[in-house]
Coordinates of C-alpha atoms and ligand atoms in Angstrom, one line a residue:
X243 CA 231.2 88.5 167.4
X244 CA 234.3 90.5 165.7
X245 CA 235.8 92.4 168.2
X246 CA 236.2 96.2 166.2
X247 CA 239.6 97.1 165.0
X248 CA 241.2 99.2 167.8
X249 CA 242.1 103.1 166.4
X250 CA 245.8 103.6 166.5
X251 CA 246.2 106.5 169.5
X252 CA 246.0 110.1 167.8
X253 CA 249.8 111.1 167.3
X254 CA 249.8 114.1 169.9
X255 CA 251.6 116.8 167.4
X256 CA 254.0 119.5 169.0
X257 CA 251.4 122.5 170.1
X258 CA 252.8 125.7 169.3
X259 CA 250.5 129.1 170.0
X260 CA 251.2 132.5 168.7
X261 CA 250.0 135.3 170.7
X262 CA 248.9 138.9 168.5
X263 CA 247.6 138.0 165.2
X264 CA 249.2 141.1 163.5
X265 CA 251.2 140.6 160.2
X266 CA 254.3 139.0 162.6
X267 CA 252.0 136.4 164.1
X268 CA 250.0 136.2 160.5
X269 CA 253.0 135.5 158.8
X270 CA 254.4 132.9 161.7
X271 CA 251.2 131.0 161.2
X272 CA 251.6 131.0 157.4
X273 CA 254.6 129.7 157.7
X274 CA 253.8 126.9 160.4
X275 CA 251.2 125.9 158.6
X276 CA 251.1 122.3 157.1
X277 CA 254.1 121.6 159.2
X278 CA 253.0 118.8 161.0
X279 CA 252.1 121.0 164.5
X280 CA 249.1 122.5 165.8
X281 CA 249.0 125.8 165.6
X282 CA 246.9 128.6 167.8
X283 CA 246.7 131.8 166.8
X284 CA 245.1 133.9 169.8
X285 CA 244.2 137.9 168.8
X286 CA 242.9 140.4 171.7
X287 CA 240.8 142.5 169.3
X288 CA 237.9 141.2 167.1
X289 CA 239.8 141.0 163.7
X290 CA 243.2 140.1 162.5
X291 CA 245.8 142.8 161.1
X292 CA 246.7 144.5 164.1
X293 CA 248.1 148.0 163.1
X294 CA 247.0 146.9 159.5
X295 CA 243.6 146.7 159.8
X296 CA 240.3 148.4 158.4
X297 CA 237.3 149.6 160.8
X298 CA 233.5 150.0 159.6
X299 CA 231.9 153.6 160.1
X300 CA 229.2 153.7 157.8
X301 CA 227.6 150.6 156.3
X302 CA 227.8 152.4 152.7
X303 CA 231.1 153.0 153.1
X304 CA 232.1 149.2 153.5
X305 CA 235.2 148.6 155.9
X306 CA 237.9 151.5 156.1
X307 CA 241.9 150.8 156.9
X308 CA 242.7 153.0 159.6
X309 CA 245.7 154.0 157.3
X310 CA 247.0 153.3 153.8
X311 CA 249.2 150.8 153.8
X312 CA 252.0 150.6 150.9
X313 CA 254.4 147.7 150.1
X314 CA 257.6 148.3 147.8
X315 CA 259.2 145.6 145.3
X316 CA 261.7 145.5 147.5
X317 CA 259.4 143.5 150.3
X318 CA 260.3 139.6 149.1
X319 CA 258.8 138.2 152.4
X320 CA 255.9 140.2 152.2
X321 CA 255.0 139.7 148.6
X322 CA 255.9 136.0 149.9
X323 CA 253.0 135.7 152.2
X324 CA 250.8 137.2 149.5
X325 CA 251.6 134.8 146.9
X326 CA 251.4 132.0 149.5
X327 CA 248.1 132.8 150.6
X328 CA 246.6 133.0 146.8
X329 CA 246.3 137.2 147.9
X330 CA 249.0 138.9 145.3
X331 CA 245.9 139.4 143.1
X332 CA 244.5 142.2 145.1
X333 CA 247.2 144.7 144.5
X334 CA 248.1 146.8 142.1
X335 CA 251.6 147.0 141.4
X336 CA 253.1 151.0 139.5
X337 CA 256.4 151.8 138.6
X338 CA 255.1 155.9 138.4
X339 CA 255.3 158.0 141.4
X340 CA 253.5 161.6 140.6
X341 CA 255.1 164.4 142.8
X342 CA 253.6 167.9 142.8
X343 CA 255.5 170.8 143.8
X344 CA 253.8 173.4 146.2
X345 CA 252.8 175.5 142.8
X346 CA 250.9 172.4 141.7
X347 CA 253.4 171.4 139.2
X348 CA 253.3 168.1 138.1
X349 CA 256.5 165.6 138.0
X350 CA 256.2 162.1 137.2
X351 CA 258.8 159.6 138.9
X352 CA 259.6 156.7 137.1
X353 CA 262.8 154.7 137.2
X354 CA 263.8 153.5 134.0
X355 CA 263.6 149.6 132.5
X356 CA 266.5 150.2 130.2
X357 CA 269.2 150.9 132.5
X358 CA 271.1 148.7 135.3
X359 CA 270.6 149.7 138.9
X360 CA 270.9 152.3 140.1
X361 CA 271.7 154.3 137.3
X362 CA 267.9 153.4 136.4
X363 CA 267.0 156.1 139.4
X364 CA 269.3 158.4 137.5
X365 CA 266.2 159.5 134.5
X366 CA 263.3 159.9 137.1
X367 CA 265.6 161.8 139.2
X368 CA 266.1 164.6 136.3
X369 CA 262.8 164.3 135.6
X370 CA 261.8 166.0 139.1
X371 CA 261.0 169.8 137.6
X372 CA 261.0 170.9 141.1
X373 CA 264.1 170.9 141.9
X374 CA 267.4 172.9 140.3
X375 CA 270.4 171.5 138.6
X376 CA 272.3 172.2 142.0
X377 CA 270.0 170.5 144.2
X378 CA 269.5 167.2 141.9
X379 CA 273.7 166.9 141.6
X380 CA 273.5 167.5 145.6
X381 CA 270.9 164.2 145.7
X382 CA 273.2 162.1 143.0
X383 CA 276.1 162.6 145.2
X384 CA 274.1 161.9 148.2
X385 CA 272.9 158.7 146.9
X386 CA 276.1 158.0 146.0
X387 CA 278.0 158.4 149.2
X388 CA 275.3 156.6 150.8
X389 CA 276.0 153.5 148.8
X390 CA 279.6 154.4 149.4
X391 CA 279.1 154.3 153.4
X392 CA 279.7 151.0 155.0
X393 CA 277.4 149.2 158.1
X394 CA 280.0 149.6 160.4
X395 CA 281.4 153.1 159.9
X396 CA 280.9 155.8 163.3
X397 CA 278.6 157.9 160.9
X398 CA 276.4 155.2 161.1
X399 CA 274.8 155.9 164.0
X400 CA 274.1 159.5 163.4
X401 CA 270.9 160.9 162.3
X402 CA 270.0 161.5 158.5
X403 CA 269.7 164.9 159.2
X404 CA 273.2 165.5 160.6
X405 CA 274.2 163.3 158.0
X406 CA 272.9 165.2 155.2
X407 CA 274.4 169.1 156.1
X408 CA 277.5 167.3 156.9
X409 CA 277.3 166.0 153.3
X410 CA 276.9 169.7 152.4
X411 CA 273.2 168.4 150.9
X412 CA 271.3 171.7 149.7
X413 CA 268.5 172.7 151.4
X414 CA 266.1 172.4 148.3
X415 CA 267.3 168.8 148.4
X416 CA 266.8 168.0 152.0
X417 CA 263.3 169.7 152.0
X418 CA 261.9 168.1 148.7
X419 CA 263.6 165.1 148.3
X420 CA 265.4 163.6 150.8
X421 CA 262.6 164.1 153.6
X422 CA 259.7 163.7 151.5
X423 CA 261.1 160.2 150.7
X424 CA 262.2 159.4 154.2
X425 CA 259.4 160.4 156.3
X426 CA 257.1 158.4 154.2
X427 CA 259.1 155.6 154.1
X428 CA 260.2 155.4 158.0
X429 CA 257.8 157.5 159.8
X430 CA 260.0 159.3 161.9
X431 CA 261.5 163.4 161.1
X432 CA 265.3 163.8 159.7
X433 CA 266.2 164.9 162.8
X434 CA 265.4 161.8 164.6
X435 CA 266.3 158.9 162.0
X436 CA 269.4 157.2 161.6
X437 CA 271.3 157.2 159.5
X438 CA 271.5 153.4 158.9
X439 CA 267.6 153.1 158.8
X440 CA 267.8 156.2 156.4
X441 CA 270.2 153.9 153.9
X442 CA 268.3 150.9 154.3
X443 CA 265.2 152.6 152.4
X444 CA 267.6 154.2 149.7
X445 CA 269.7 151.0 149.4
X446 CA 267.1 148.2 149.3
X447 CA 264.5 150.1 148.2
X448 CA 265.6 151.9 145.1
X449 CA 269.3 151.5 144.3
X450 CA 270.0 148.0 144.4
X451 CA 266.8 146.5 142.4
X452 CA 265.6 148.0 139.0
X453 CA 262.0 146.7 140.3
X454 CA 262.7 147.4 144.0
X455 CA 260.8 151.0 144.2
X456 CA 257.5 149.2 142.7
X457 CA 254.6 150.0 144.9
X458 CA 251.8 147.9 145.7
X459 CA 248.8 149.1 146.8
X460 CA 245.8 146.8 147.9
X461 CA 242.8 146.9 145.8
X462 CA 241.1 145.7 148.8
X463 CA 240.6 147.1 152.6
X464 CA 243.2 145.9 154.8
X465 CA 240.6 143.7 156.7
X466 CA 239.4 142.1 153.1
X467 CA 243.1 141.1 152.7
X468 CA 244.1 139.9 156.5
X469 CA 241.1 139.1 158.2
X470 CA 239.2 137.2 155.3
X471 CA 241.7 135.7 152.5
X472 CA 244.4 135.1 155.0
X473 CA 242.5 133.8 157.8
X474 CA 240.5 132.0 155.2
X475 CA 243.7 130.2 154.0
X476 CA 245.0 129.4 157.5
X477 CA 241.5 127.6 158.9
X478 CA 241.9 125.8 156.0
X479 CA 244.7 124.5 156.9
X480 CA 244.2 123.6 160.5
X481 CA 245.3 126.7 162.3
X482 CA 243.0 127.9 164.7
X483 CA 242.6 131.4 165.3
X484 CA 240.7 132.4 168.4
X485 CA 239.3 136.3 168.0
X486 CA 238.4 138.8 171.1
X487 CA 241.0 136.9 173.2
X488 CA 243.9 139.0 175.1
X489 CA 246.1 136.7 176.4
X490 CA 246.8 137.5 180.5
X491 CA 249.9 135.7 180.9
X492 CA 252.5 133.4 180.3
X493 CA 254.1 131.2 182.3
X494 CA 257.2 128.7 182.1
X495 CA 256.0 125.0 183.4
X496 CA 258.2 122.6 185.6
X497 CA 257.9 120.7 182.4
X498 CA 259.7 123.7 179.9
X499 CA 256.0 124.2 178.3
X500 CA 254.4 127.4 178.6
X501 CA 251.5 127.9 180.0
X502 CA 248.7 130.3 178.6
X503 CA 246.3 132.7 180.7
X504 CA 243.3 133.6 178.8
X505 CA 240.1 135.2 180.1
X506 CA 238.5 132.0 179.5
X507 CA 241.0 129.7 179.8
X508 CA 244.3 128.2 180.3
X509 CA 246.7 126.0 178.1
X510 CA 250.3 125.1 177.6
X511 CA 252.1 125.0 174.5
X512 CA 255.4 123.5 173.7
X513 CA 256.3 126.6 172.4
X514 CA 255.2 130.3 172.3
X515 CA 255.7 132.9 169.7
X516 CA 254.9 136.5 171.7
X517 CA 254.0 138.7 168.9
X518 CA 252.7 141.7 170.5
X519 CA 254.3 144.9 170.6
X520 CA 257.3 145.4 172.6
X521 CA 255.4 148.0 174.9
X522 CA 253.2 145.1 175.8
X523 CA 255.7 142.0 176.2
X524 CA 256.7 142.4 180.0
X525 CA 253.8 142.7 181.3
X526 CA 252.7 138.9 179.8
X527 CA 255.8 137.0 181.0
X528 CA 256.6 135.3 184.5
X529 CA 260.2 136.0 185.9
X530 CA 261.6 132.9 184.0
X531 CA 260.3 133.7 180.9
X532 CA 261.7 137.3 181.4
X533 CA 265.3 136.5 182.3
X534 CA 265.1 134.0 178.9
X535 CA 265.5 138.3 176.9
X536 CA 268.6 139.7 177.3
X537 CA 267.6 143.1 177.4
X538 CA 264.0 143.2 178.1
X539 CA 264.6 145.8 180.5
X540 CA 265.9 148.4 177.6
X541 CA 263.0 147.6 175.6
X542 CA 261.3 150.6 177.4
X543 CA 263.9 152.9 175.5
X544 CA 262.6 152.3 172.0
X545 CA 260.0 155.2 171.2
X546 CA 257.7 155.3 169.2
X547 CA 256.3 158.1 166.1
X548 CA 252.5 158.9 165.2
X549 CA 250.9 158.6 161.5
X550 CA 247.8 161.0 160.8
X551 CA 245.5 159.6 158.6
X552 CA 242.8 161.7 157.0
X553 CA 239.6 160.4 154.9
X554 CA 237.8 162.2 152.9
X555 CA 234.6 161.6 151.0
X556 CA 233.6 164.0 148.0
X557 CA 231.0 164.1 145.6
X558 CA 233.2 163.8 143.0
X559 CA 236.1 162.5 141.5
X560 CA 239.2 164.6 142.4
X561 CA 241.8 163.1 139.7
X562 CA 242.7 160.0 137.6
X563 CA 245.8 159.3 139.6
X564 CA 245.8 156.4 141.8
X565 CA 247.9 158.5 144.2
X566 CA 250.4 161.3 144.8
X567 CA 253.1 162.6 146.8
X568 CA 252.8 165.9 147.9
X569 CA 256.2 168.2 148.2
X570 CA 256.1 171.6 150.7
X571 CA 253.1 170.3 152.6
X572 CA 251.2 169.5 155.4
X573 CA 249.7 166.0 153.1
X574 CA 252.7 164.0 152.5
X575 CA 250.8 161.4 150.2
X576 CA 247.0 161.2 148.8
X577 CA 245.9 157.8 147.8
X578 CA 242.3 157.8 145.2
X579 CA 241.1 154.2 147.0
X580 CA 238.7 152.4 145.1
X581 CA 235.3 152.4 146.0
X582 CA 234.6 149.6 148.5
X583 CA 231.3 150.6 149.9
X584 CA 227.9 151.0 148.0
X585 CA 227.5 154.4 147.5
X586 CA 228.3 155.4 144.1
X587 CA 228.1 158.9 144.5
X588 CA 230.8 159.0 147.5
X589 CA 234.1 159.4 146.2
X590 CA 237.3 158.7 148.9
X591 CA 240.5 159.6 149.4
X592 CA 243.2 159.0 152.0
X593 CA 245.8 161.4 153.4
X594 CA 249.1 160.2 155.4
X595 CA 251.0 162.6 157.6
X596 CA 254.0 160.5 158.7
X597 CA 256.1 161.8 161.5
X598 CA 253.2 163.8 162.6
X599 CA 254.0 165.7 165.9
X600 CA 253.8 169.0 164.5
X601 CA 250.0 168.1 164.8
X602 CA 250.0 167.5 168.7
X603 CA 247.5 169.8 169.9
X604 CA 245.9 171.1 166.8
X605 CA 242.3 171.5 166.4
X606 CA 241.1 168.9 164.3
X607 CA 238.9 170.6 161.6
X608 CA 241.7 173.3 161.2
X609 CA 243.7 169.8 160.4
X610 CA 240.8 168.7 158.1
X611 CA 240.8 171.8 156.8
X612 CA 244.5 172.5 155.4
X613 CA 244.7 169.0 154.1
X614 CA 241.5 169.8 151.9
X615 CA 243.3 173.1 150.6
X616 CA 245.9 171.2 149.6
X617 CA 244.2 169.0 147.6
X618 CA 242.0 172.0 146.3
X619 CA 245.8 173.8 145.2
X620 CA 246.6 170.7 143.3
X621 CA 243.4 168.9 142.1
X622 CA 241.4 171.4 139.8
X623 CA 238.5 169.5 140.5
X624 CA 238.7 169.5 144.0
X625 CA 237.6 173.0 143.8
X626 CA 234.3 172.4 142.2
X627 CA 233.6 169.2 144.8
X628 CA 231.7 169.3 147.7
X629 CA 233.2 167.8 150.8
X630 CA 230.8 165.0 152.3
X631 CA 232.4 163.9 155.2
X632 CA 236.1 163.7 156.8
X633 CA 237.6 161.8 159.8
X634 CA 241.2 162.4 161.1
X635 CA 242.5 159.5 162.4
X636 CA 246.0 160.1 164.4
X637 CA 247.6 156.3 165.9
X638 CA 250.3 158.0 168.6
X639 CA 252.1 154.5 168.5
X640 CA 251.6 153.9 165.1
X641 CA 255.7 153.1 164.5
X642 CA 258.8 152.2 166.4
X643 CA 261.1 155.2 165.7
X644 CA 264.1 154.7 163.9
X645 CA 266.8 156.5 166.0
X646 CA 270.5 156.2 166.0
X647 CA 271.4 153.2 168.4
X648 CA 268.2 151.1 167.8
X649 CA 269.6 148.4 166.3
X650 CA 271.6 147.4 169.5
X651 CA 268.7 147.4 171.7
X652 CA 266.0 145.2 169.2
X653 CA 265.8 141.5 170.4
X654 CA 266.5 138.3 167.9
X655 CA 263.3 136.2 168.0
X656 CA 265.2 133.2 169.7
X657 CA 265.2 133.3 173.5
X658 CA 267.3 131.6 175.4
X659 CA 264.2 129.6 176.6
X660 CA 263.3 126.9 173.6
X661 CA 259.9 127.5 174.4
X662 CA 259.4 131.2 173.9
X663 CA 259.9 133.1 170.5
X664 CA 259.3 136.6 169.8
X665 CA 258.2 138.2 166.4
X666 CA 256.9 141.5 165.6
X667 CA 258.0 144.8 163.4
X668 CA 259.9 145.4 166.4
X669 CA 262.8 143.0 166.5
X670 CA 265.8 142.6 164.9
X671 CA 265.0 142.5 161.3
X672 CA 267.1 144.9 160.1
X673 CA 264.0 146.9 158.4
X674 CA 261.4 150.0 160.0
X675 CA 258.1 149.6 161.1
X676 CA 257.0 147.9 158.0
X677 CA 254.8 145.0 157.0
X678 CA 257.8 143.5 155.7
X679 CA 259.9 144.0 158.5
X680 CA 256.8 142.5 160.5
X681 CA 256.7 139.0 158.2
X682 CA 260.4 139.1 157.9
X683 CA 259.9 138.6 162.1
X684 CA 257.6 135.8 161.4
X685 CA 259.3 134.4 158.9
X686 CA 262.5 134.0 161.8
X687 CA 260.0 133.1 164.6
X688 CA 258.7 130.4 162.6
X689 CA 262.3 129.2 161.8
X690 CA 263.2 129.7 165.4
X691 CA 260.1 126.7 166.6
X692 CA 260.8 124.4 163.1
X693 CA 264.3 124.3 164.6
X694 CA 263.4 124.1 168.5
X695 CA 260.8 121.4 168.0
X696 CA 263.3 119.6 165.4
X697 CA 260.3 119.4 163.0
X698 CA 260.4 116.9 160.2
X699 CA 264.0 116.3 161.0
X700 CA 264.8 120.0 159.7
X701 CA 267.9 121.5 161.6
X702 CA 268.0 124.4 160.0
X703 CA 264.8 125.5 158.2
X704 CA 264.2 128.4 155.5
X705 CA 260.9 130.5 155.9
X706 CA 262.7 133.7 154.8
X707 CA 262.9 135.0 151.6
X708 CA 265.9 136.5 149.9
X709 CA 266.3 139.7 149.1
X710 CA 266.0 140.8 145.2
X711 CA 269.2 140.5 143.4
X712 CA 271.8 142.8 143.0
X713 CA 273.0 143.3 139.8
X714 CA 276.6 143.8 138.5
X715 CA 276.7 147.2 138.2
X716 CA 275.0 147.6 141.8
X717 CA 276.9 145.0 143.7
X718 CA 280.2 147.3 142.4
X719 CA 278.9 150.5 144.2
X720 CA 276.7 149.4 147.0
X721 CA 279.5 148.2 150.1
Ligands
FAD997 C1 249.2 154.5 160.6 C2 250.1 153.5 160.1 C3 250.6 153.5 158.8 C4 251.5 152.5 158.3 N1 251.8 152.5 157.0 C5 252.6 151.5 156.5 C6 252.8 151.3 155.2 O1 252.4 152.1 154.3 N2 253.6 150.3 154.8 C7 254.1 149.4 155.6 O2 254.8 148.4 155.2 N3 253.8 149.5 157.0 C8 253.1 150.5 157.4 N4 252.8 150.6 158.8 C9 253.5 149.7 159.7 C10 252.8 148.3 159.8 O3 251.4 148.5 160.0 C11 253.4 147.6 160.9 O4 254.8 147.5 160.8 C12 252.9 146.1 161.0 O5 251.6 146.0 160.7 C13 253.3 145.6 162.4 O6 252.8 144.3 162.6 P1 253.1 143.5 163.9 O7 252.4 142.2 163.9 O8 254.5 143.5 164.2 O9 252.4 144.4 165.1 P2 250.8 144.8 165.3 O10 250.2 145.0 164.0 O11 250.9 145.8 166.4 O12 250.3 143.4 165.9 C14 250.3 143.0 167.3 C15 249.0 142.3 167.6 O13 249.1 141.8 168.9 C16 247.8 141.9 169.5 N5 248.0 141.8 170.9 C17 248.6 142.7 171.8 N6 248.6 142.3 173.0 C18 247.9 141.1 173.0 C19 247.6 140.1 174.0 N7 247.9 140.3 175.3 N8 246.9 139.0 173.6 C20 246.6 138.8 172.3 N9 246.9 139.7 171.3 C21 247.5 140.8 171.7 C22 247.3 143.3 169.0 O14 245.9 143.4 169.1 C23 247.8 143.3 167.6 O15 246.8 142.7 166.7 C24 251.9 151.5 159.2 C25 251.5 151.5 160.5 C26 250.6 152.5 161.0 C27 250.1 152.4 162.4

């Protein structure tokens, strides 16, 4: 009798596990995928998305996202991961921002096609009816000296706010431009950001790219986008993601593996990506793995700035606009979402409050309440509807804040042990608490283990994404 073939031993591929499966560790796995490893994605909570997720509070409502979450042109690495992962369908993508002044006066904000950056700002800028003659030459100058002020210069390390009186900005232009824009965009009060996180949103996000101030808005809930498609395309190919599993610890090996606590188990990997917020990094690592971050120790200065969110259901449409920024207000930004649940007769919209201190210790429905006036003072409709239902949502740690002297404190992925990497929003990306800012961290984790592990014979391997292109006319003016 034929003795059967023998099976060739199973190639033991380099095990790599990434703990937090927020966009950092999402967009690690993306990019690890395929690559010849295996790859372990563990997540404390039920669902992937971490701080961009969606919860379910009625059944007819379908699943909600604890905020509204925007992306800009100018997010390469995050539009990346969405084309990657077959999602870039479910956004919509406008050039048109609608302001409204505090009179309810409508001005629409559109950079313009025709001209090179960033004179293309230059049209929509005018077109803000809000604002006078002196405060608009106040802004131009403002956006000018900003592109004028180099990385390195003292003033750097200011805050905006200090920034812009000392740039003799008017107050009309501070109030209802410059803050209105920044708060959104960084989550954190004039007073308080830097100046260098402040120039990063003007720079990359509207003055160096005609297309960079596009804004993409999911069509979808956050958890149709992360914790289906995306996890979808990753168990397809081969990463496993584990759900409802905090990891306890990690551990350096007499071997240079680390080894991973779970409630239900423990494993080594040849390498570790920690994604998980910096607040909750020391607590998982031994002393070894510790010592292997220069700086842990000051990670405990980096603060961090609330988000309100407020839902509201009506019984009727408020306005054709898919959203709107609101000037002089308590509502910053009102986003119509499409109807996910099955309801047709509920109607929902979405409130952000960035930066939202001022709301510490405020009664709830008086919160509820001012944000429905001011939909009521701009919507004409809204004071026909009937309010259904409303739920303030307020996440205390919802961003790192963005003050002067952050930079030198956030950590490169790389440790100075080969077998731990860190990702998240967090670390040294150069961007604010943003999704991109939290792939961009992925993207360099991932580069960080292809490199480690030697993978494929890459020495020095490209997950990130460049930055839009900078035009003639931009790369003149912006240092
Ligand atoms: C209210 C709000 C509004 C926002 N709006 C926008 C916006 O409009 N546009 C934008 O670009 N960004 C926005 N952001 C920022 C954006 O959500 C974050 O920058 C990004 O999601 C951070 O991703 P992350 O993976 O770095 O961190 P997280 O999302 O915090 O992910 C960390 C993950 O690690 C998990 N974890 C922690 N400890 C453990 C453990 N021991 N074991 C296993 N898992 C663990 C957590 O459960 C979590 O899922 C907003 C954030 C908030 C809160």
């Amino acid at each position: 009798m034929n003795e059967p073939p023998l099976k060739p031993p199973e190639e033991q591929l380099p095990r790599v596990v990434i703990v937090g499966g927020g966009l950092a560790g999402i967009a690690t796995a993306v990019a690890l995928a395929g690559k010849g490893l295996e790859v372990e994605l563990l997540e404390a909570k039920q669902s992937l998305g971490g701080r961009a997720g969606s919860y379910r509070e009625r059944e007819e409502d379908g699943l909600v996202d604890h905020c509204q979450h925007v992306a800009m042109g100018c997010c390469t690495n995050f539009l990346d991961l969405c084309r990657q992962t077959g999602c870039d369908d479910l956004f919509t993508r406008d050039r048109r921002l609608h302001f409204f002044s505090a009179e309810g006066v409508r001005s629409d904000f559109e950079p313009a096609s025709w001209l090179p950056a960033p004179l293309h700002l230059l049209p929509a800028l005018l077109e803000l009816k809000y604002l006078s003659w002196r405060d608009k030459w106040s802004i131009m100058r403002g956006m000018v000296a900003l592109m004028r002020t180099k990385p390195e210069t003292a003033a750097y390390e200011s805050t905006v706010g200090q920034w812009l009186l000392q740039t003799r900005q008017t107050p009309a232009a501070i109030e209802r431009f410059w803050k209105v824009v920044l708060v959104s965009a960084l989550g954190e009060s004039l007073e308080r950001a830097s100046l260098s996180a402040a120039r990063k949103v003007f720079v990359d996000g509207f003055l160096a790219n005609g297309r960079a101030a596009d804004v993409l808005i999911p069509r979808v809930s956050l958890g149709q986008l992360y914790d289906e498609r995306v996890a979808h395309w990753l168990r397809e190919r081969g990463v496993r993601i584990r759900l409802g599993t905090p990891v306890k610890g990690l551990r350096l090996t007499a071997e240079n593996k680390v080894q991973i606590d779970t409630m239900a188990d423990t494993k080594t990997a040849d390498v570790v990506i920690a994604a998980v917020p910096w607040r909750r990094l020391p607590e998982l690592l031994d002393e070894r793995l510790a010592a292997a971050i220069p700086g842990l120790a000051d990670f405990a200065k980096i603060e961090s700035s609330p988000i309100s969110s407020i839902h509201l259901w009506t019984d009727r449409r408020l306005t054709s606009l898919p959203h709107a920024v609101l000037v002089d207000r308590l509502s910053q930004w009102v986003f119509a979402r499409a109807k996910q649940g099955r309801n047709e007769q509920r109607h929902y919209y979405q409130i952000v409050i960035s930066a939202a201190r001022q709301l510490a210790g405020r009664e709830r429905q008086s919160i509820i309440d001012e944000a429905w006036q001011d939909l009521q003072a701009i919507f004409p409709a809204a004071r026909e509807a009937k309010l259904l239902s409303a739920q303030l949502i307020t996440q205390r740690e919802a961003v790192f804040s963005v003050q002067p002297g952050l930079n030198a404190i956030r950590p490169v992925q790389r440790s100075n042990s080969p077998a731990l990497v860190l990702a998240g929003d967090w670390t040294a990306t150069g961007w604010p608490a943003t999704m991109e800012g939290a792939v961009r961290s992925g993207y360099l984790a991932a580069e960080a283990v292809l490199h480690q592990l030697r993978v494929r014979g890459s020495i020095e391997p490209k997950c990130l994404v460049p930055d839009l292109p900078r035009g003639l006319l931009a790369r003149l003016l912006i240092r």
